[in-house]
PDB file of C-alpha atoms and ligand atoms in Angstrom:
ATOM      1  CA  UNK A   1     -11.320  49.229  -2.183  1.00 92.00           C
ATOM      2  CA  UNK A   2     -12.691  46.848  -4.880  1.00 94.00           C
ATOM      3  CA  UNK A   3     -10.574  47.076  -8.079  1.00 97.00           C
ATOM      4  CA  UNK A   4     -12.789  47.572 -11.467  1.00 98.00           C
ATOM      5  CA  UNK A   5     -10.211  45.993 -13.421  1.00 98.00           C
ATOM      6  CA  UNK A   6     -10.932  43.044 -15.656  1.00 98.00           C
ATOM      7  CA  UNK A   7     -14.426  42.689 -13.816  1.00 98.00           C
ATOM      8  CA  UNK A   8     -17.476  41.922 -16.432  1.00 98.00           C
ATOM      9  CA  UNK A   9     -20.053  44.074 -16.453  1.00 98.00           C
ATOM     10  CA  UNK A  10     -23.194  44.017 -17.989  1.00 99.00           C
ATOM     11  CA  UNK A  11     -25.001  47.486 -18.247  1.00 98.00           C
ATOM     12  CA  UNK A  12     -28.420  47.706 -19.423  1.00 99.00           C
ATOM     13  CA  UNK A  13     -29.747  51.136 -21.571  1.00 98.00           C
ATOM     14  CA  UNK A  14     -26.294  51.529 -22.671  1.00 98.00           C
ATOM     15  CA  UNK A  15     -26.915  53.039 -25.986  1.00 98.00           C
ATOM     16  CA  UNK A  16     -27.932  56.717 -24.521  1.00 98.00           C
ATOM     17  CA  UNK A  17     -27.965  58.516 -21.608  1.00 98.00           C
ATOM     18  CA  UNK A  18     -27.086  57.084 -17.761  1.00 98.00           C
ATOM     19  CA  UNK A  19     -26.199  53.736 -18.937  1.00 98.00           C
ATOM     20  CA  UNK A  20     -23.985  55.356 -21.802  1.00 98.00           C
ATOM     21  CA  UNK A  21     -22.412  56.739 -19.069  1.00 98.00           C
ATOM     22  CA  UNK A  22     -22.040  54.175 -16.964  1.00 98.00           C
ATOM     23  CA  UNK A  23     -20.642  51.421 -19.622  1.00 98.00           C
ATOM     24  CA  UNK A  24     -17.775  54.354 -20.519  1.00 98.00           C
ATOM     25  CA  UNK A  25     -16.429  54.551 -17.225  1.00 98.00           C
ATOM     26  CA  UNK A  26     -16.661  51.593 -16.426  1.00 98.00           C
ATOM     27  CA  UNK A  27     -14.613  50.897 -19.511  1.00 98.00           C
ATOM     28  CA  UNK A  28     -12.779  53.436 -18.233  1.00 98.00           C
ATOM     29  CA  UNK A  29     -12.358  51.813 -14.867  1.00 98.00           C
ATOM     30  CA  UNK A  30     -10.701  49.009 -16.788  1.00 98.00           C
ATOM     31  CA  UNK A  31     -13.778  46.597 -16.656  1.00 98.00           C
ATOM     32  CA  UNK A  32     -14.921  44.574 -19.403  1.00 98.00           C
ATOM     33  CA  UNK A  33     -18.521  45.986 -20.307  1.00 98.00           C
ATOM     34  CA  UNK A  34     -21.273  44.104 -22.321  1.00 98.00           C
ATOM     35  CA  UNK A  35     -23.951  46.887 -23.393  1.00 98.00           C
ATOM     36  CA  UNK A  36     -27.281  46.156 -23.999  1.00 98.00           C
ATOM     37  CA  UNK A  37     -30.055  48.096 -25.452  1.00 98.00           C
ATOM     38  CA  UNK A  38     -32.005  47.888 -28.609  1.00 98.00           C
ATOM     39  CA  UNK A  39     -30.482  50.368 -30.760  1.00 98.00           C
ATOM     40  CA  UNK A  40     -27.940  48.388 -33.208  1.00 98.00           C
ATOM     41  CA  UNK A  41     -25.802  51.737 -34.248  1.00 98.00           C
ATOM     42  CA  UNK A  42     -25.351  53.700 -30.931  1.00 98.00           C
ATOM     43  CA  UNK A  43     -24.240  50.032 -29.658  1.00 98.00           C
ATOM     44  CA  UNK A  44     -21.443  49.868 -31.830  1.00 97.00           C
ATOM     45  CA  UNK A  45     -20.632  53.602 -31.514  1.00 98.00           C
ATOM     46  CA  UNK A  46     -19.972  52.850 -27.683  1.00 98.00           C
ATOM     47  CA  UNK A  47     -18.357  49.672 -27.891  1.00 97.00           C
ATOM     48  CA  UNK A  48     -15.914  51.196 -30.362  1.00 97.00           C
ATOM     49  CA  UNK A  49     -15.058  53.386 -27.216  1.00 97.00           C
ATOM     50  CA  UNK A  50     -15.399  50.333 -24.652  1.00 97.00           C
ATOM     51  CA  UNK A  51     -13.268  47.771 -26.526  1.00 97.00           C
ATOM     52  CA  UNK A  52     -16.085  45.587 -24.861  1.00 97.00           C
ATOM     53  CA  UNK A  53     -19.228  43.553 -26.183  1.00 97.00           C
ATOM     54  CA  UNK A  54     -22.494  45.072 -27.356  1.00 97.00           C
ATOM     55  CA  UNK A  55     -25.574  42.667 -27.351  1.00 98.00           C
ATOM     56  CA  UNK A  56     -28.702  44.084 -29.167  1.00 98.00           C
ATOM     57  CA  UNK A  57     -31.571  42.767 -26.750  1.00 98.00           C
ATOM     58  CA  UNK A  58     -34.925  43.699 -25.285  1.00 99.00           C
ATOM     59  CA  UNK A  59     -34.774  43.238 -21.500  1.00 98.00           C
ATOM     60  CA  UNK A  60     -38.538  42.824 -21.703  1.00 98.00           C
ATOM     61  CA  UNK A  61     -37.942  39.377 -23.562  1.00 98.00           C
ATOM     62  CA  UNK A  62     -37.158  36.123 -21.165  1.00 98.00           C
ATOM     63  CA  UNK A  63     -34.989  34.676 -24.145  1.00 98.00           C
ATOM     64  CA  UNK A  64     -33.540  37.994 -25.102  1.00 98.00           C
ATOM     65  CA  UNK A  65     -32.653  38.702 -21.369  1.00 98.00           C
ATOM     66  CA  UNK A  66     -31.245  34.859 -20.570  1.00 98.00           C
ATOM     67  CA  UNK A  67     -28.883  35.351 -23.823  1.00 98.00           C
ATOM     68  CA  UNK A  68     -27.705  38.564 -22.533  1.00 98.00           C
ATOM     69  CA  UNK A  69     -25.940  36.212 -19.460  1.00 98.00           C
ATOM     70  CA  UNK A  70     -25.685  33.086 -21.300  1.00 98.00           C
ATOM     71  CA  UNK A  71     -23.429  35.582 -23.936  1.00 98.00           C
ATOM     72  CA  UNK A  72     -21.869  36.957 -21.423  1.00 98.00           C
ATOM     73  CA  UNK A  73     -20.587  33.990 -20.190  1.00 98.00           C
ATOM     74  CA  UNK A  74     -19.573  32.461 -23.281  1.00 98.00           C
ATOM     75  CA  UNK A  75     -17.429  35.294 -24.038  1.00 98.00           C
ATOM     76  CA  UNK A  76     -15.778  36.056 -20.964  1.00 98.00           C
ATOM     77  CA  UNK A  77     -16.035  32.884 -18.961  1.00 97.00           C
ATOM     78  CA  UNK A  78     -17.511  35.015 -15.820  1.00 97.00           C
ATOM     79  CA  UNK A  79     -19.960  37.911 -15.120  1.00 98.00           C
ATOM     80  CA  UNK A  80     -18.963  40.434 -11.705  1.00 98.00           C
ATOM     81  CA  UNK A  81     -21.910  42.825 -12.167  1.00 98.00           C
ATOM     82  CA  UNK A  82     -25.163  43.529 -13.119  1.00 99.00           C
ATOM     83  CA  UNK A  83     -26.466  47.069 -13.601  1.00 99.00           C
ATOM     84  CA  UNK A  84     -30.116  46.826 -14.596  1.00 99.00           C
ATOM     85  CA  UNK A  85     -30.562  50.713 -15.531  1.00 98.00           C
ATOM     86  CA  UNK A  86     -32.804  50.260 -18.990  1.00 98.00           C
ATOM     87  CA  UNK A  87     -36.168  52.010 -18.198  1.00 98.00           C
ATOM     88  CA  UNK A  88     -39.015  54.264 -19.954  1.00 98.00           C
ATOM     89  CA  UNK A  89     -41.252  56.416 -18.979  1.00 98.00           C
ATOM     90  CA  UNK A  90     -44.302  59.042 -19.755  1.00 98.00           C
ATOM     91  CA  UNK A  91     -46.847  61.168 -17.517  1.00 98.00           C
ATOM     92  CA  UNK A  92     -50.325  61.283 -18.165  1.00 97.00           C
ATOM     93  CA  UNK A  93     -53.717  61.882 -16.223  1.00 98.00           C
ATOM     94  CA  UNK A  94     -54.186  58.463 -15.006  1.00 98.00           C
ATOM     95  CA  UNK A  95     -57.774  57.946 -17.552  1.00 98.00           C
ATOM     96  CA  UNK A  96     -55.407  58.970 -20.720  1.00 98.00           C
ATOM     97  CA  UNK A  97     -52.735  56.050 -20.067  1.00 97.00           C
ATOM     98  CA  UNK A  98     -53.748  53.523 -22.525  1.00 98.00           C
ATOM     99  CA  UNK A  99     -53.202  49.875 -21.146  1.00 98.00           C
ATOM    100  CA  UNK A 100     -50.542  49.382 -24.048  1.00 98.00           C
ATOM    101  CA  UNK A 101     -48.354  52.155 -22.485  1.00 98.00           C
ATOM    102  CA  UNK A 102     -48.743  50.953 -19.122  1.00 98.00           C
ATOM    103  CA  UNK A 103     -47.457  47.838 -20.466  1.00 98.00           C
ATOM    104  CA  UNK A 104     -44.332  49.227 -21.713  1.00 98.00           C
ATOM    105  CA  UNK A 105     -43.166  50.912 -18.783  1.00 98.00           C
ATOM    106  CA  UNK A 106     -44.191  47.659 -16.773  1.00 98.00           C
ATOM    107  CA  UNK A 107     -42.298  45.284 -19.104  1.00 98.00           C
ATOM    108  CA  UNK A 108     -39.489  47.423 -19.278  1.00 98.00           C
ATOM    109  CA  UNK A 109     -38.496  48.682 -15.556  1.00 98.00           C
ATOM    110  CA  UNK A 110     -40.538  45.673 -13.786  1.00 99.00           C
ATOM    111  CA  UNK A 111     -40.554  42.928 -15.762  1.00 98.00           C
ATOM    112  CA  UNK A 112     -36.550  44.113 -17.650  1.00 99.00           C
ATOM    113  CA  UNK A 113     -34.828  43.776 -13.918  1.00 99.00           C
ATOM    114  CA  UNK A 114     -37.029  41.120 -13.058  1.00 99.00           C
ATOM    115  CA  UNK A 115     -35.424  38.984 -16.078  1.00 99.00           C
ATOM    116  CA  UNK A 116     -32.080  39.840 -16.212  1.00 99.00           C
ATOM    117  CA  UNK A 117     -31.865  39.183 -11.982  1.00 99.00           C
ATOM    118  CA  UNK A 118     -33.386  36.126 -12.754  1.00 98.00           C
ATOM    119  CA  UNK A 119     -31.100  35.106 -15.473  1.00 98.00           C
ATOM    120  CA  UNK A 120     -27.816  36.383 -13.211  1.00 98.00           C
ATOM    121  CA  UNK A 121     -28.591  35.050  -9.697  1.00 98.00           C
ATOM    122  CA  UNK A 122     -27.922  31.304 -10.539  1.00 98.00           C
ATOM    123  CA  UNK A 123     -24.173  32.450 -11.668  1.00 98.00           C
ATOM    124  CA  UNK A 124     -23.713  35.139  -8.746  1.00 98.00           C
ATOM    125  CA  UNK A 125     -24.431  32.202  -6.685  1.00 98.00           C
ATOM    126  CA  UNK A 126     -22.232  29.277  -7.801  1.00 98.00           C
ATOM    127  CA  UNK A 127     -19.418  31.952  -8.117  1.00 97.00           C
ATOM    128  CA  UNK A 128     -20.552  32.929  -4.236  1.00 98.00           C
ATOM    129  CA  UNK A 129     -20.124  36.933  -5.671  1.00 97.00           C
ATOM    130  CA  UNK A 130     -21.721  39.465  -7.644  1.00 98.00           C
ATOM    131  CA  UNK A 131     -23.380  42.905  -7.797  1.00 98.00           C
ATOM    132  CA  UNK A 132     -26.298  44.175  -8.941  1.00 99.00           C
ATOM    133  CA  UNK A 133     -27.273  47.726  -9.129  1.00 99.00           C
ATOM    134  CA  UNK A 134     -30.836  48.827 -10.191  1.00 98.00           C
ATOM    135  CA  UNK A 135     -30.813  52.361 -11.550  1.00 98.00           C
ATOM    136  CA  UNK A 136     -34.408  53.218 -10.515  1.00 98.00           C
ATOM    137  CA  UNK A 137     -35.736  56.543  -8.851  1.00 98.00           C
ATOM    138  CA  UNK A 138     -36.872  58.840  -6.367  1.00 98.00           C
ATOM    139  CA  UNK A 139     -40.057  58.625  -7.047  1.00 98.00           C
ATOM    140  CA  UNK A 140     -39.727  54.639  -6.202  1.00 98.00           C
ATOM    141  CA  UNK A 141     -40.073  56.524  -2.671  1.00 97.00           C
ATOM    142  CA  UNK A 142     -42.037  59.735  -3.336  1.00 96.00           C
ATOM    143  CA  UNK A 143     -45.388  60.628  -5.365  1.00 97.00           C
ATOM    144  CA  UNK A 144     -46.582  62.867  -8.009  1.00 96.00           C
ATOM    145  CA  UNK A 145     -49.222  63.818 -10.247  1.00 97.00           C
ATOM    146  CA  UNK A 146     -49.486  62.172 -13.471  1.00 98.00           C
ATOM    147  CA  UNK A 147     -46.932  59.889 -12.451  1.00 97.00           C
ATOM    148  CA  UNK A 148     -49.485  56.733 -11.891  1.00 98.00           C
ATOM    149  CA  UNK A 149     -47.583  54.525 -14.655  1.00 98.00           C
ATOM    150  CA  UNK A 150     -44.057  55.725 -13.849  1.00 98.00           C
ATOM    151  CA  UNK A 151     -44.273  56.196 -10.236  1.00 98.00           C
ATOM    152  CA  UNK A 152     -45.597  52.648  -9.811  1.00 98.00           C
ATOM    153  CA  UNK A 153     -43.470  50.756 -11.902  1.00 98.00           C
ATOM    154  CA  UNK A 154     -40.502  52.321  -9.925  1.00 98.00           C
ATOM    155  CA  UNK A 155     -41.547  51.743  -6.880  1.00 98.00           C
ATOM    156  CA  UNK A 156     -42.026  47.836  -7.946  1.00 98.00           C
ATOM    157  CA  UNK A 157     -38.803  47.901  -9.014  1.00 98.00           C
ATOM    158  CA  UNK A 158     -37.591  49.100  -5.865  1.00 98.00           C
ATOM    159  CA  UNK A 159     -39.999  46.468  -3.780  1.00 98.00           C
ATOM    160  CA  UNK A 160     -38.072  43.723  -5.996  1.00 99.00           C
ATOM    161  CA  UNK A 161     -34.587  45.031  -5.282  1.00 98.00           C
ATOM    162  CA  UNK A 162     -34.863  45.119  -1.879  1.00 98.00           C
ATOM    163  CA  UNK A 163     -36.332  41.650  -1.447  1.00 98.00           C
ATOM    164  CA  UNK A 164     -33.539  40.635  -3.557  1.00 98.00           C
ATOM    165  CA  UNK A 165     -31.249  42.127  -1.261  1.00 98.00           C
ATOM    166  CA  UNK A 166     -32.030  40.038   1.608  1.00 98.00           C
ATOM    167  CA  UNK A 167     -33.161  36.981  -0.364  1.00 98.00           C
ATOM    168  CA  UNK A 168     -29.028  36.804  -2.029  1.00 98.00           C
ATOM    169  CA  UNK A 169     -26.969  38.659   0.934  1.00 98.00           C
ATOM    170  CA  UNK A 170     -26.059  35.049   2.558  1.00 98.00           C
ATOM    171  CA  UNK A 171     -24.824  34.067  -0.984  1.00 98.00           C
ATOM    172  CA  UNK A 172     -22.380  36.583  -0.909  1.00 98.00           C
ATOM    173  CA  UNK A 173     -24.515  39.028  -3.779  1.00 98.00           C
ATOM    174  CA  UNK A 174     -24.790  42.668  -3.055  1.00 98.00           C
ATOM    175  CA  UNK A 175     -27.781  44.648  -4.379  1.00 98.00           C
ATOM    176  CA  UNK A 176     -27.841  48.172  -4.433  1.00 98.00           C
ATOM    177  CA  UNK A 177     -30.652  50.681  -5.364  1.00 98.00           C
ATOM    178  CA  UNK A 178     -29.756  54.276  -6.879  1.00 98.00           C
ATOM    179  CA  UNK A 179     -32.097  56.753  -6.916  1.00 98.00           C
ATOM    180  CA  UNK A 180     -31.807  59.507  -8.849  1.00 98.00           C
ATOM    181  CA  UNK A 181     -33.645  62.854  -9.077  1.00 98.00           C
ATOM    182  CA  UNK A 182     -33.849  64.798 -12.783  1.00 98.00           C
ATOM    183  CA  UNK A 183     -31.063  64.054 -15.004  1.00 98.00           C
ATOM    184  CA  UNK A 184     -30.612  65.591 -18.309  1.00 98.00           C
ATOM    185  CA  UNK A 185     -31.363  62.593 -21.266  1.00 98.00           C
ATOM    186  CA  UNK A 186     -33.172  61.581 -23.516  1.00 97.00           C
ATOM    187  CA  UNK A 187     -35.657  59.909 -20.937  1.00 97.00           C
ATOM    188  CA  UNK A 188     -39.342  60.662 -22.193  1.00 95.00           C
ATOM    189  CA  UNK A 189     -38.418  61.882 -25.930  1.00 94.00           C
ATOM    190  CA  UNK A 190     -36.561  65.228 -24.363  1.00 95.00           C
ATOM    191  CA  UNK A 191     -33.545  66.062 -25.857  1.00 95.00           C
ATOM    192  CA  UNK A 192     -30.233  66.743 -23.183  1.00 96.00           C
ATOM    193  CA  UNK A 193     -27.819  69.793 -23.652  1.00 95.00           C
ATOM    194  CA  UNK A 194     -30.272  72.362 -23.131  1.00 95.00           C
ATOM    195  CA  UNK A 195     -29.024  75.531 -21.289  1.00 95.00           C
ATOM    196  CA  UNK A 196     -31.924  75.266 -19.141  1.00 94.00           C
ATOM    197  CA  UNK A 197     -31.132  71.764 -17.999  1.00 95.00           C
ATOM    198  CA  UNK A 198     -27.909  72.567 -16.852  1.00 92.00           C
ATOM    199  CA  UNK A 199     -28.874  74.456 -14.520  1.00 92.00           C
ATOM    200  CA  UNK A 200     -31.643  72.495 -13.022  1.00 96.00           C
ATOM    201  CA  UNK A 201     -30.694  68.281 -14.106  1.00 97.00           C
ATOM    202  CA  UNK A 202     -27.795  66.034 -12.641  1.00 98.00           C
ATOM    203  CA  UNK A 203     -25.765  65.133 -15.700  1.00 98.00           C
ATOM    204  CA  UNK A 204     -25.419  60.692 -16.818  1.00 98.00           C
ATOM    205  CA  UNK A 205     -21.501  61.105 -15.635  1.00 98.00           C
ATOM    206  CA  UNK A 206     -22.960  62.234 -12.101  1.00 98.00           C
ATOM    207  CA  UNK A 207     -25.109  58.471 -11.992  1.00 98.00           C
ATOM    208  CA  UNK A 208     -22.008  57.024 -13.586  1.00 98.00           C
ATOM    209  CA  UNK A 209     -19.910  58.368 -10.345  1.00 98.00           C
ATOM    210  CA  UNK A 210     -22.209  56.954  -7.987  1.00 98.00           C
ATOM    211  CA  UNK A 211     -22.278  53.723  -9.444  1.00 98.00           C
ATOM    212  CA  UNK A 212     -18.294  53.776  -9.488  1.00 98.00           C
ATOM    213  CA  UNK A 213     -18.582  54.448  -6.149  1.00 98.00           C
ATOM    214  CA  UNK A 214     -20.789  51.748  -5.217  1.00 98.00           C
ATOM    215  CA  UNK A 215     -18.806  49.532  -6.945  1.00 98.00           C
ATOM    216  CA  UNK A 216     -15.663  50.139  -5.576  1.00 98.00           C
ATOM    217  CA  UNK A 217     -16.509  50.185  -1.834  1.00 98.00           C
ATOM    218  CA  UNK A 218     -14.601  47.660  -0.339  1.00 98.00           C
ATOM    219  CA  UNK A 219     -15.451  43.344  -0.514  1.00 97.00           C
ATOM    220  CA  UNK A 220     -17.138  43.786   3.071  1.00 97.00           C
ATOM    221  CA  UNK A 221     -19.145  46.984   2.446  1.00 97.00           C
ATOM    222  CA  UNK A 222     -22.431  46.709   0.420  1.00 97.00           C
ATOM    223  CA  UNK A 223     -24.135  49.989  -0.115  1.00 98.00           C
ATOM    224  CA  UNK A 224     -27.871  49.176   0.095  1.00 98.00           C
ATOM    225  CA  UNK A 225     -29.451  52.327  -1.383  1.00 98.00           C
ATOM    226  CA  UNK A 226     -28.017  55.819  -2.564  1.00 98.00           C
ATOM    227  CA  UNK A 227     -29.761  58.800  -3.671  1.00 98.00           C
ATOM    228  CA  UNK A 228     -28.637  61.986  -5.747  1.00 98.00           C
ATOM    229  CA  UNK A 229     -30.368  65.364  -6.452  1.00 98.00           C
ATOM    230  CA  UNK A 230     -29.262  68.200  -8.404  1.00 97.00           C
ATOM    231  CA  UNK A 231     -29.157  71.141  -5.814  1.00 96.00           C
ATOM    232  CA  UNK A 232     -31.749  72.822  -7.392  1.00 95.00           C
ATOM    233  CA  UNK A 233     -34.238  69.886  -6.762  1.00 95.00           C
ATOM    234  CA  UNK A 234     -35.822  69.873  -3.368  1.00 88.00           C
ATOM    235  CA  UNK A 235     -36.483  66.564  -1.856  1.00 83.00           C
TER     236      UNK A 235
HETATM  237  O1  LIG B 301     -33.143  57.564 -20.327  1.00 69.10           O
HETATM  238  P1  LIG B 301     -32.750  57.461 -21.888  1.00 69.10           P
HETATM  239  P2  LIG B 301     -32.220  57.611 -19.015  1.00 69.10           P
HETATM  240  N1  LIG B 301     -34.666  46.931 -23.776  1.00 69.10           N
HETATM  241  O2  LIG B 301     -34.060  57.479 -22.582  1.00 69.10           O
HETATM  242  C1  LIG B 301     -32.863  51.654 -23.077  1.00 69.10           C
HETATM  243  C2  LIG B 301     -33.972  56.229 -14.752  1.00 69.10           C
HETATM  244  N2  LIG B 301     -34.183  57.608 -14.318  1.00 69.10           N
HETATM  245  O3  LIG B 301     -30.813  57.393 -19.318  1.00 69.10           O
HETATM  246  O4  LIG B 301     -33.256  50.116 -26.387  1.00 69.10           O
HETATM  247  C3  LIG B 301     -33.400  47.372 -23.722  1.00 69.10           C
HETATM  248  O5  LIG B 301     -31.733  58.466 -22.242  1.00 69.10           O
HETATM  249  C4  LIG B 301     -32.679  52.630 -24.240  1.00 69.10           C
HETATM  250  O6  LIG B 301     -32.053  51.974 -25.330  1.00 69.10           O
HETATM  251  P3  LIG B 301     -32.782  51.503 -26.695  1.00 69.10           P
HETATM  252  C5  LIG B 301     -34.927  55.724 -15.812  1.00 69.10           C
HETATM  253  O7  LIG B 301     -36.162  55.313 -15.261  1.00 69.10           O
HETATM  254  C6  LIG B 301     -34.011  58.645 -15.178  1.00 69.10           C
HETATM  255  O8  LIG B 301     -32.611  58.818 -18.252  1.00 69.10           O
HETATM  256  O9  LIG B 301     -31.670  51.521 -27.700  1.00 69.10           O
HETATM  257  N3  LIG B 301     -33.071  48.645 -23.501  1.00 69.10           N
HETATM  258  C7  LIG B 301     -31.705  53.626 -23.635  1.00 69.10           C
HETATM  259  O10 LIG B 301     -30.384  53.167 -23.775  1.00 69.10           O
HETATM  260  C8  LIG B 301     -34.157  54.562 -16.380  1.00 69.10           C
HETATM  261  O11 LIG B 301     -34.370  53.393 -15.628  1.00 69.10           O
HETATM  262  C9  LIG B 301     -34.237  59.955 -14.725  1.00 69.10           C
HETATM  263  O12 LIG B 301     -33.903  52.455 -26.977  1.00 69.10           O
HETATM  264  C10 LIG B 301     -34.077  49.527 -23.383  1.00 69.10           C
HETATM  265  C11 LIG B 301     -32.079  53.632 -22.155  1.00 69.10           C
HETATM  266  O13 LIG B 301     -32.886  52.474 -21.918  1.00 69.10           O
HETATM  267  C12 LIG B 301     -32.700  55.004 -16.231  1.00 69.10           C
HETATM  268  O14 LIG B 301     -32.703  56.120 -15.361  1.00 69.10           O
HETATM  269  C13 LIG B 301     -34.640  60.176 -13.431  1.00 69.10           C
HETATM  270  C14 LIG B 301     -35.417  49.140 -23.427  1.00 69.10           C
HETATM  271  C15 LIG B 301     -32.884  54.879 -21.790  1.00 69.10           C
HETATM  272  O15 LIG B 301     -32.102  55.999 -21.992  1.00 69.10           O
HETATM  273  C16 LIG B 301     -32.040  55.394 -17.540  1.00 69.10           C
HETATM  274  O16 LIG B 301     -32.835  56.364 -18.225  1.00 69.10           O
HETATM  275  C17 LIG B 301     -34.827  59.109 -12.588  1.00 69.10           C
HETATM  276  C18 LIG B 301     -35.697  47.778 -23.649  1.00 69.10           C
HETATM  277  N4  LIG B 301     -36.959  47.320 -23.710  1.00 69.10           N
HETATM  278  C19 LIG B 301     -34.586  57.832 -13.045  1.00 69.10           C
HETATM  279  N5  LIG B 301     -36.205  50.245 -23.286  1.00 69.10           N
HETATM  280  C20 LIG B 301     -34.063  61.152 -15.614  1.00 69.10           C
HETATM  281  N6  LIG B 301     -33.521  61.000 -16.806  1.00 69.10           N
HETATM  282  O17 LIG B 301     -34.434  62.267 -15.182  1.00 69.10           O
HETATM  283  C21 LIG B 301     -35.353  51.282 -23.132  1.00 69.10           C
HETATM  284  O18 LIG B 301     -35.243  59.359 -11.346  1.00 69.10           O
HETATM  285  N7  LIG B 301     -34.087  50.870 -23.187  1.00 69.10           N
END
């Protein structure tokens, strides 16, 4: 089993929700975790719990992105793993989306991995070691209605993960895709603790487990792609 202890972690859309999650136990784990999301005060809320590093960036930014690592790296000498979670999304009829909105989702879940991978991947491969995990979906393998934006973007993501995969295996990287069904945030303006939600959404600690999990699997094991429902939520 891979010991969290000490490793640097960088965890992006760590102010709410999954990647909240994620950066606490983590933290928990006894890794060093550098949180990154946009929001200056729920930053410092977590990292007050973390005793780690909070970097205010926009993974849709090349410099913001490359100053995430190169920050990382200053401060802790070393970075272990990458969890590109960030992401946004709304659901339209595909002639409402407004090219601006498309945009957003693009530049966040495409273009967000696309940059901090990029950024990473030079270090993960001097050090010969590293991990990324890309929190993206199940619809990057399923398709709905009014999803056109979403759906796509996600399955991009997906497309660049697992070409990554195989492109930084030999270097000794793992890459690992998690796909989650609903899960009860603030993902798409809704607000999480509803009654109703319990009942029918995974909670962020559920996502947080998995990517423990993935984590921790021993230095010869790389888990390639996991997926989680709540039992309610046929598949
Ligand atoms: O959403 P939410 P989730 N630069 O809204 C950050 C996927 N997923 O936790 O920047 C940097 O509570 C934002 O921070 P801030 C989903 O696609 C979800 O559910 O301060 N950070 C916040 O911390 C996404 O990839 C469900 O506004 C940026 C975080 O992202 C991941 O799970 C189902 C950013 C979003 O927190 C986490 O989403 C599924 C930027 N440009 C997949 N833009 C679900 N919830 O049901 C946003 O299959 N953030």
């Amino acid at each position: 089993m891979t010991d969290l202890t000490n490793q640097v972690a960088i965890v992006t859309g760590a102010s709410r929700g999954i990647g909240k999650a994620i950066a606490l136990l983590l933290a928990l784990q006894g890794a060093k975790v550098i949180a990154v999301a946009r929001n200056e005060d729920e930053l410092a809320a977590l990292t007050l719990k973390t005793q780690g590093l909070s970097l205010v960036a926009d993974v849709a930014l090349e410099s913001d992105a490359q100053q995430v690592i190169d920050n990382t790296l200053l401060h802790y000498g070393r970075l272990d793993i990458l969890v590109c979670n960030a992401g946004v999304g709304s659901f339209n009829e595909l002639e409402n989306f407004t090219s601006t909105e498309w945009d957003r989702i693009f530049d966040t879940n495409v273009k967000g991995t696309f940059l901090l991978c990029k950024a990473a991947v030079p270090h993960f491969k001097a050090q010969k070691k590293g991990h990324i995990i890309g929190i993206t979906s199940d619809v990057a393998k399923r398709t709905f209605a009014h999803g056109t934006a979403y759906g796509a973007s996600k399955f991009a993501q997906d497309a660049l993960l697992a070409s990554l995969r195989k492109e930084v295996r030999p270097h000794g990287i793992k890459v690992t895709s998690i796909y989650p069904g609903l899960v009860d945030t603030y993902f798409n303006d809704t607000t999480p603790g509803s009654a109703a939600a319990e009942k029918t959404h995974l909670r962020p600690g559920d996502i947080a487990q998995a990517v423990r999990y993935v984590l921790e699997a021993p230095a010869h094991v790389v888990v390639d792609e996991l997926m989680l429902h709540p039992m309610s939520q046929e598949w």
